[in-house]
Short mmCIF file of C-alpha atoms in Angstrom, two decimals:
data_model
loop_
_atom_site.label_atom_id
_atom_site.label_comp_id
_atom_site.label_asym_id
_atom_site.label_seq_id
_atom_site.Cartn_x
_atom_site.Cartn_y
_atom_site.Cartn_z
CA MET K 1 0.03 -0.27 -0.37
CA VAL K 2 1.16 3.22 -1.45
CA ARG K 3 1.37 6.55 1.47
CA ARG K 4 -0.84 9.47 -0.21
CA TYR K 5 0.30 12.73 0.86
CA HIS K 6 -2.02 15.63 0.23
CA LYS K 7 -0.05 18.82 -2.03
CA ASN K 8 -0.37 21.53 0.13
CA ARG K 9 0.37 24.88 -2.30
CA ILE K 10 2.99 27.31 -1.89
CA ILE K 11 3.44 30.40 -3.06
CA SER K 12 4.98 33.70 -3.20
CA ASP K 13 3.15 37.10 -1.82
CA THR K 14 3.28 38.88 -5.59
CA GLU K 15 0.70 35.99 -6.27
CA ASP K 16 -2.42 36.75 -6.02
CA SER K 17 -4.98 36.58 -3.19
CA SER K 18 -7.93 37.57 -3.89
CA ASN K 19 -9.29 34.24 -2.39
CA ASP K 20 -8.19 34.83 1.40
CA ASP K 21 -11.99 34.51 2.74
CA VAL K 22 -12.41 31.73 0.88
CA GLN K 23 -9.11 30.34 2.81
CA CYS K 24 -9.53 30.67 6.39
CA ASN K 25 -13.03 29.29 6.04
CA ASP K 26 -11.12 25.72 4.32
CA ASP K 27 -9.11 26.12 7.13
CA ASP K 28 -12.05 26.42 9.19
CA ALA K 29 -14.00 23.72 8.14
CA ARG K 30 -10.84 21.19 7.48
CA LEU K 31 -10.11 22.37 11.83
CA SER K 32 -13.58 20.78 11.96
CA GLY K 33 -12.87 17.82 10.23
CA LYS K 34 -14.86 18.47 7.29
CA LEU K 35 -13.17 19.98 4.59
CA ASN K 36 -14.05 18.89 1.33
CA SER K 37 -10.60 16.60 -0.63
CA GLY K 38 -10.28 19.84 -3.51
CA GLY K 39 -9.94 22.57 -0.44
CA GLU K 40 -5.53 22.66 -0.03
CA ARG K 41 -3.89 25.06 2.16
CA GLN K 42 -1.21 27.44 1.15
CA TRP K 43 1.78 28.71 2.08
CA LYS K 44 3.53 31.88 0.58
CA ILE K 45 7.13 31.87 0.85
CA PRO K 46 8.90 35.39 2.72
CA THR K 47 10.32 37.79 1.05
CA ALA K 48 11.86 41.20 1.23
CA THR K 49 9.63 43.32 1.44
CA ARG K 50 6.18 41.28 3.53
CA ASN K 51 7.25 38.04 6.11
CA PHE K 52 5.65 36.41 8.82
CA GLU K 53 3.43 38.57 11.67
CA PRO K 54 3.55 36.77 14.41
CA ARG K 55 0.29 37.77 16.33
CA VAL K 56 1.39 37.68 19.21
CA ILE K 57 -0.96 36.84 22.79
CA TYR K 58 0.16 38.53 26.25
CA TYR K 59 0.26 36.82 29.12
CA ILE K 60 -2.35 38.28 31.78
CA ASP K 61 -2.92 35.03 34.43
CA LEU K 62 -0.86 37.38 37.64
CA ASN K 63 -2.46 34.59 39.56
CA ASN K 64 0.70 31.87 38.55
CA GLY K 65 3.01 30.07 41.52
CA VAL K 66 1.85 29.02 44.47
CA GLN K 67 -1.90 29.67 45.36
CA GLU K 68 -2.49 30.54 49.52
CA ALA K 69 -5.12 29.46 49.36
CA SER K 70 -3.45 26.23 49.45
CA GLY K 71 -1.25 27.36 52.56
CA LEU K 72 2.63 26.97 50.98
CA SER K 73 4.81 28.89 51.07
CA ARG K 74 8.41 29.30 50.55
CA ASN K 75 8.86 28.66 54.18
CA SER K 76 6.89 25.32 54.55
CA CYS K 77 8.16 22.66 56.19
CA PRO K 78 9.01 19.24 53.91
CA THR K 79 6.29 17.64 56.25
CA SER K 80 2.90 20.27 54.98
CA VAL K 81 3.87 19.59 51.81
CA PHE K 82 4.51 16.27 51.91
CA GLU K 83 0.80 16.98 54.30
CA TYR K 84 -1.42 18.30 51.33
CA PHE K 85 -0.99 16.33 49.04
CA PHE K 86 -0.96 13.68 51.08
CA ASN K 87 -3.95 14.91 52.87
CA GLN K 88 -6.22 12.72 55.30
CA GLU K 89 -9.04 12.56 52.92
CA LEU K 90 -6.41 10.84 50.48
CA VAL K 91 -5.35 8.14 53.32
CA GLU K 92 -8.19 7.39 54.24
CA MET K 93 -10.46 6.75 51.18
CA ILE K 94 -7.13 4.42 50.38
CA VAL K 95 -8.31 2.47 53.70
CA ASN K 96 -10.89 2.10 53.40
CA LYS K 97 -10.97 0.47 49.79
CA SER K 98 -8.40 -1.88 51.84
CA SER K 99 -10.35 -2.79 54.54
CA LYS K 100 -13.41 -3.01 51.96
CA TYR K 101 -10.84 -5.53 49.40
CA ARG K 102 -9.32 -7.40 53.25
CA LYS K 103 -13.18 -8.03 54.23
CA LYS K 104 -14.03 -9.54 50.91
CA GLN K 105 -10.93 -11.49 51.16
CA GLY K 106 -12.38 -12.88 54.21
CA PHE K 107 -9.72 -11.07 56.24
CA THR K 108 -11.95 -10.12 59.59
CA LYS K 109 -9.62 -10.82 62.21
CA VAL K 110 -8.21 -7.92 64.38
CA PRO K 111 -4.88 -8.25 63.84
CA TYR K 112 -5.75 -6.83 60.34
CA ASN K 113 -6.76 -3.80 60.44
CA ILE K 114 -5.32 -1.13 58.96
CA THR K 115 -5.37 2.18 60.55
CA VAL K 116 -4.61 6.32 58.83
CA ALA K 117 -2.22 5.71 61.35
CA ASP K 118 -0.70 2.49 59.51
CA MET K 119 -0.80 3.53 56.40
CA TYR K 120 1.14 7.11 56.31
CA CYS K 121 3.85 4.83 58.77
CA ALA K 122 3.30 2.49 55.44
CA ILE K 123 4.35 5.38 53.03
CA ALA K 124 6.54 6.94 55.40
CA ILE K 125 8.60 2.89 55.02
CA ILE K 126 8.25 3.12 50.90
CA ILE K 127 9.87 5.88 50.47
CA TYR K 128 12.58 4.81 52.67
CA MET K 129 13.01 1.83 50.50
CA SER K 130 13.29 3.86 47.26
CA ILE K 131 16.65 6.17 49.21
CA VAL K 132 18.41 2.96 50.65
CA HIS K 133 18.03 -0.10 48.22
CA LEU K 134 18.31 -3.72 49.07
CA PRO K 135 17.19 -6.81 46.90
CA THR K 136 14.47 -8.12 49.61
CA ILE K 137 11.94 -6.56 51.55
CA SER K 138 12.81 -8.28 54.73
CA MET K 139 16.25 -7.24 55.01
CA TYR K 140 14.34 -3.61 55.82
CA TRP K 141 13.48 -6.06 59.99
CA ASN K 142 17.40 -7.56 59.60
CA THR K 143 19.00 -7.26 63.10
CA LYS K 144 22.44 -8.04 61.94
CA PRO K 145 25.05 -5.70 62.01
CA MET K 146 25.10 -4.58 58.38
CA TYR K 147 21.20 -4.65 57.99
CA ASN K 148 20.30 -2.97 61.11
CA PHE K 149 17.85 -0.35 60.17
CA GLN K 150 16.52 1.38 62.94
CA PHE K 151 13.54 3.29 61.65
CA THR K 152 11.51 0.59 60.29
CA ARG K 153 11.88 -1.47 62.58
CA LYS K 154 10.20 1.51 64.85
CA ILE K 155 7.70 1.93 63.39
CA MET K 156 5.99 -1.02 62.55
CA SER K 157 7.30 -3.94 62.17
CA ARG K 158 7.60 -6.82 59.09
CA ASP K 159 4.20 -9.01 59.19
CA LYS K 160 2.43 -5.91 60.08
CA PHE K 161 3.98 -3.98 56.52
CA LEU K 162 3.88 -7.01 54.43
CA ARG K 163 -0.22 -7.27 54.63
CA ILE K 164 -1.07 -4.19 53.76
CA LEU K 165 0.95 -4.27 50.96
CA ARG K 166 -1.41 -7.56 50.43
CA PHE K 167 -4.27 -6.01 50.55
CA LEU K 168 -3.25 -2.54 49.65
CA HIS K 169 -6.52 -1.54 47.49
CA PHE K 170 -7.50 1.75 45.40
CA SER K 171 -11.05 1.81 43.67
CA ASP K 172 -14.41 -0.65 44.88
CA GLU K 173 -13.46 -3.63 43.83
CA ASP K 174 -17.34 -4.43 42.69
CA ASN K 175 -16.99 -1.87 40.25
CA ASP K 176 -13.74 -3.06 38.53
CA LYS K 177 -15.02 -5.49 36.92
CA ILE K 178 -17.04 -3.00 34.75
CA ASN K 179 -15.40 -0.28 34.37
CA ARG K 180 -12.36 -2.56 32.39
CA LYS K 181 -14.63 -4.15 29.53
CA ASN K 182 -16.36 -0.73 29.32
CA ILE K 183 -14.14 2.32 30.34
CA ASP K 184 -10.55 2.26 31.32
CA ALA K 185 -8.34 -0.84 32.43
CA THR K 186 -6.68 2.42 34.13
CA CYS K 187 -9.09 2.31 37.47
CA LYS K 188 -7.98 0.52 39.55
CA ILE K 189 -6.05 3.65 40.19
CA GLN K 190 -7.33 6.76 38.67
CA PRO K 191 -9.09 7.31 42.29
CA VAL K 192 -5.69 8.47 43.83
CA ILE K 193 -4.77 9.53 40.35
CA ASP K 194 -7.46 12.05 40.72
CA MET K 195 -7.25 13.39 43.65
CA LEU K 196 -3.98 14.30 43.53
CA LEU K 197 -4.15 16.13 40.57
CA SER K 198 -6.55 18.41 42.00
CA ARG K 199 -4.24 18.52 44.77
CA PHE K 200 -1.24 19.79 42.63
CA GLN K 201 -3.39 22.24 40.36
CA SER K 202 -5.27 23.64 43.54
CA ALA K 203 -1.61 23.98 44.88
CA TYR K 204 0.24 26.21 42.51
CA ARG K 205 -0.54 27.65 39.20
CA PRO K 206 1.73 27.69 35.69
CA GLY K 207 3.91 30.13 34.77
CA ARG K 208 4.07 31.96 31.24
CA ASN K 209 5.90 28.98 29.63
CA ILE K 210 4.95 25.33 29.58
CA VAL K 211 5.21 22.08 27.99
CA VAL K 212 3.37 18.78 26.75
CA ASN K 213 5.88 15.89 26.79
CA GLU K 214 5.71 12.14 27.68
CA SER K 215 7.42 10.29 30.43
CA LEU K 216 8.25 6.97 31.06
CA MET K 217 8.69 5.67 34.11
CA LEU K 218 10.20 2.24 34.93
CA TRP K 219 7.85 -1.36 35.44
CA LYS K 220 8.63 -4.59 34.60
CA ASN K 221 5.52 -6.68 36.06
CA ARG K 222 1.92 -6.83 33.87
CA LEU K 223 -0.27 -4.64 33.79
CA PRO K 224 -3.21 -4.23 30.40
CA PHE K 225 -1.74 -0.33 30.06
CA ASP K 226 2.42 -1.02 30.06
CA GLU K 227 4.19 0.04 27.14
CA CYS K 228 7.32 -0.85 24.51
CA ALA K 229 9.53 2.69 23.98
CA PRO K 230 13.21 0.18 22.91
CA ASN K 231 14.78 3.94 22.33
CA GLU K 232 14.17 5.04 25.62
CA ARG K 233 16.58 4.36 29.02
CA ALA K 234 13.43 2.73 30.87
CA THR K 235 11.73 0.54 27.22
CA PHE K 236 9.31 -0.68 29.68
CA GLY K 237 6.70 0.93 31.47
CA LEU K 238 4.26 3.10 32.12
CA LYS K 239 3.57 5.93 29.88
CA THR K 240 1.56 8.92 30.72
CA PHE K 241 0.81 12.51 28.87
CA ILE K 242 2.55 16.12 30.90
CA LEU K 243 1.72 18.94 31.10
CA ALA K 244 5.16 20.92 33.58
CA GLU K 245 6.03 24.16 33.84
CA CYS K 246 8.86 24.76 31.20
CA GLU K 247 11.05 26.15 34.15
CA THR K 248 10.77 24.11 37.47
CA GLY K 249 9.47 20.85 35.69
CA TYR K 250 6.13 21.16 37.55
CA VAL K 251 3.70 18.69 36.91
CA TYR K 252 0.34 20.58 36.20
CA ASN K 253 -1.94 17.56 34.90
CA LEU K 254 -1.27 14.22 33.11
CA LYS K 255 -3.29 11.18 31.82
CA LEU K 256 -2.14 7.44 31.96
CA TYR K 257 -1.87 6.14 28.98
CA SER K 258 -3.90 3.24 28.03
CA ARG K 259 -5.47 1.07 24.61
CA GLN K 260 -8.93 2.48 25.52
CA LEU K 261 -7.43 6.24 26.06
CA LEU K 262 -6.47 5.84 22.57
CA ARG K 263 -9.10 4.73 21.18
CA LYS K 264 -11.06 7.30 22.10
CA LEU K 265 -8.72 9.86 21.79
CA ASN K 266 -8.46 8.72 17.84
CA SER K 267 -12.04 9.34 17.25
CA GLU K 268 -11.95 12.83 17.54
CA PRO K 269 -10.62 15.46 14.67
CA LEU K 270 -7.96 15.82 15.82
CA GLY K 271 -6.61 12.18 16.33
CA ALA K 272 -4.35 11.27 19.58
CA SER K 273 -1.18 13.16 18.66
CA GLY K 274 -4.00 16.76 19.37
CA SER K 275 -6.28 15.71 21.13
CA ILE K 276 -4.34 15.33 24.17
CA VAL K 277 -2.64 18.75 24.07
CA LEU K 278 -6.42 19.75 24.31
CA HIS K 279 -7.25 17.65 27.15
CA LEU K 280 -4.13 18.49 29.56
CA THR K 281 -4.09 22.49 28.71
CA GLU K 282 -7.81 23.13 28.67
CA HIS K 283 -7.79 24.63 32.43
CA LEU K 284 -4.48 27.10 30.79
CA LEU K 285 -6.28 29.28 28.12
CA GLN K 286 -6.65 31.75 26.66
CA GLN K 287 -4.52 33.76 29.05
CA GLY K 288 -1.39 34.11 26.88
CA ARG K 289 0.96 31.00 27.42
CA THR K 290 3.31 30.48 25.46
CA LEU K 291 3.04 26.47 24.67
CA PHE K 292 6.02 23.71 23.70
CA LEU K 293 5.60 20.47 22.25
CA ASN K 294 7.37 17.86 20.38
CA ASN K 295 7.29 16.40 17.03
CA TYR K 296 4.32 13.91 18.11
CA HIS K 297 2.07 16.73 18.92
CA SER K 298 2.99 19.64 16.44
CA SER K 299 0.86 19.53 13.90
CA PRO K 300 -0.58 22.50 12.12
CA ALA K 301 -4.47 22.22 12.87
CA LEU K 302 -3.42 22.05 15.88
CA TYR K 303 -1.78 25.63 16.35
CA GLU K 304 -4.13 27.34 14.88
CA ILE K 305 -7.00 25.79 17.50
CA ILE K 306 -4.52 26.44 20.42
CA HIS K 307 -4.21 30.16 19.26
CA LYS K 308 -7.23 30.69 19.03
CA ASN K 309 -7.98 29.99 22.22
CA GLY K 310 -5.64 32.82 23.18
CA THR K 311 -2.54 30.78 23.70
CA ASN K 312 0.85 30.90 21.41
CA VAL K 313 2.04 27.78 20.66
CA CYS K 314 5.57 25.86 19.12
CA GLY K 315 8.07 23.04 18.73
CA ILE K 316 9.56 20.57 16.59
CA VAL K 317 7.14 19.05 13.59
CA ARG K 318 7.54 16.56 11.40
CA LEU K 319 8.16 17.30 7.53
CA LYS K 320 5.92 14.84 6.68
CA ARG K 321 2.71 15.19 8.92
CA LYS K 322 -0.14 16.29 8.18
CA GLU K 323 -1.45 19.55 5.91
CA MET K 324 3.07 20.39 6.03
CA PRO K 325 4.22 22.76 3.07
CA TYR K 326 4.56 19.83 0.98
CA TYR K 327 7.17 17.67 0.43
CA GLY K 328 7.76 17.21 -3.03
CA VAL K 329 7.34 21.25 -3.72
CA ILE K 330 9.96 21.81 -1.10
CA ALA K 331 12.46 19.35 -1.90
CA LYS K 332 14.83 21.64 -5.21
CA ASP K 333 15.00 23.44 -1.71
CA ILE K 334 15.51 21.21 0.96
CA ASN K 335 19.09 20.00 -1.27
CA ARG K 336 20.23 23.49 -1.89
CA LEU K 337 20.17 23.87 1.43
CA GLU K 338 23.81 23.93 3.29
CA LYS K 339 24.59 23.08 5.97
CA GLY K 340 23.68 25.84 9.16
CA GLN K 341 20.60 27.99 6.74
CA MET K 342 17.32 27.82 6.58
CA LEU K 343 13.40 27.36 4.33
CA VAL K 344 10.91 29.01 6.29
CA ARG K 345 7.44 29.30 4.89
CA TYR K 346 4.50 30.37 6.22
CA ASN K 347 0.27 30.26 6.68
CA GLY K 348 -1.92 32.45 8.80
CA VAL K 349 -0.82 32.31 12.77
CA VAL K 350 1.96 29.85 11.31
CA ALA K 351 5.44 29.97 10.70
CA PHE K 352 7.30 27.31 9.22
CA CYS K 353 11.13 26.45 9.26
CA LEU K 354 13.66 23.45 8.64
CA TRP K 355 16.88 24.66 8.93
CA LYS K 356 19.83 22.52 8.43
CA ASP K 357 22.54 21.35 10.99
CA LYS K 358 23.86 17.39 11.18
CA LYS K 359 20.78 16.66 9.96
CA LEU K 360 16.98 18.89 9.61
CA VAL K 361 14.96 20.61 12.12
CA PRO K 362 12.24 21.37 11.71
CA THR K 363 10.10 23.54 13.33
CA LEU K 364 6.18 24.93 13.73
CA THR K 365 5.63 28.54 15.14
CA THR K 366 3.08 31.09 16.00
CA VAL K 367 5.30 33.64 18.18
CA HIS K 368 8.21 33.67 15.60
CA THR K 369 9.43 35.86 13.11
CA PRO K 370 12.13 32.75 12.04
CA CYS K 371 15.54 34.47 11.69
CA MET K 372 19.07 33.19 12.51
CA VAL K 373 20.27 34.74 16.32
CA LEU K 374 24.06 34.09 18.35
CA SER K 375 23.98 31.30 20.59
CA THR K 376 26.20 30.54 23.16
CA ASN K 377 27.42 27.47 21.17
CA ILE K 378 31.06 28.68 19.87
CA ASP K 379 32.16 26.53 16.58
CA GLN K 380 35.64 24.37 17.84
CA ILE K 381 36.20 25.44 13.45
CA THR K 382 36.74 28.99 13.77
CA GLY K 383 35.66 30.15 17.05
CA GLN K 384 32.89 32.76 16.77
CA TYR K 385 29.97 31.78 18.01
CA ARG K 386 27.56 29.47 16.04
CA LYS K 387 23.89 31.69 14.29
CA LYS K 388 20.51 29.18 15.04
CA PRO K 389 17.47 29.87 14.54
CA ASN K 390 15.23 31.88 17.12
CA VAL K 391 12.67 29.36 17.31
CA VAL K 392 15.29 26.65 17.98
CA LEU K 393 17.31 27.98 20.57
CA ASP K 394 13.40 28.23 22.43
CA CYS K 395 12.57 25.01 21.49
CA ASN K 396 16.24 24.16 22.68
CA ILE K 397 15.78 26.19 26.48
CA TYR K 398 12.53 25.35 27.34
CA MET K 399 11.37 22.17 26.38
CA SER K 400 14.25 20.87 28.86
CA GLY K 401 11.21 21.24 31.88
CA ALA K 402 9.91 17.38 31.41
CA ASN K 403 13.82 16.88 31.36
CA GLN K 404 13.45 17.99 34.84
CA ILE K 405 10.71 15.35 35.16
CA HIS K 406 12.72 12.80 34.31
CA GLN K 407 15.85 13.00 36.54
CA ILE K 408 13.56 13.79 39.69
CA LEU K 409 10.97 10.65 38.91
CA GLN K 410 14.52 8.23 38.86
CA LYS K 411 15.75 10.31 42.62
CA HIS K 412 13.45 7.80 44.59
CA LEU K 413 12.54 4.91 42.34
CA SER K 414 11.35 2.25 44.16
CA ILE K 415 11.55 -1.32 41.24
CA ASN K 416 11.11 -3.70 44.21
CA LYS K 417 7.63 -3.76 46.12
CA SER K 418 6.55 -7.40 44.15
CA ILE K 419 10.30 -9.36 46.05
CA LYS K 420 8.49 -10.29 50.24
#
């Protein structure tokens, strides 16, 4: 089967532009998934007299940062911060669900009862285990001098901790079977995710620059919603789509990947890659933020929708993504590019910039007029500062916020849960 790409017409500014209103209507129809097969997107070539002028939306959210209603501040101690996110309501919910599951399994005697204090102690031990790594769980209660960890023995016995792990539950067992067939395989942990996200969103509000990216947490056990990413260091694990602040890496929203979620998003006009961005950013639109995306999410249609919703957007894009400048038309121009040069096309509110370095770097933006600027990198041959497109420089700076999340995840990682 041969894949065919629609030819998106490229015109210069010297051509007749009397059909601008018609073209705008065609774009709107395409964004809603109702464009007829005869429509085409016009990408213009910048000239010396006319270039792309971005319609920058100014940032107006003055309520960013730590929220006063949360009661948190710079002077808050780690215990206060932890208790805000893992509050009494969340821990009581975990205790109630675990107790209900324990009784359903036939363990109704008093020694098996779990209290809120017991659950807090168990969470403390799990955090401690992620910092101090041992081959098995039982070694944390070993009395030999080599493994004499008094912290775990003082707050809870080994048998009680193992009982809590055995009956740990986050959802209603009666509804899990129905939900797993009809809704989502993540229903067993979704209540905890929803409560934690609510606390994260009420504690802090991101600033001007935000990023949407994927994150993969290492997990080698069997799950119906695990993911395989051969190019990642953690090949198997739990994949999440995250919305984070660029400067701090603070996660404001996330969606846990599952096949049911993928099928649901694929049925929407923008597909899974574009629809997930709109779901994650729904509470941060219309305030002039700048959103940075990787090549999995970027597309001209998505950029136009986000810009109409009062948000600037910029990021890397796949060269053969739908509605991009037709590769066959600009192929000759690409072949003429030398290292360090760039090619620019624009259409409406979106500009396409293709920069040739060691490989081609295609980008889309609604906030830049693509041009070459000096970077902080020095050319080893000439000894001068290298020039890069301003779009590429901003992507390198602000998309690194997602990398901070991966570093934090790896710092306290516990993968020996199943070894007793």
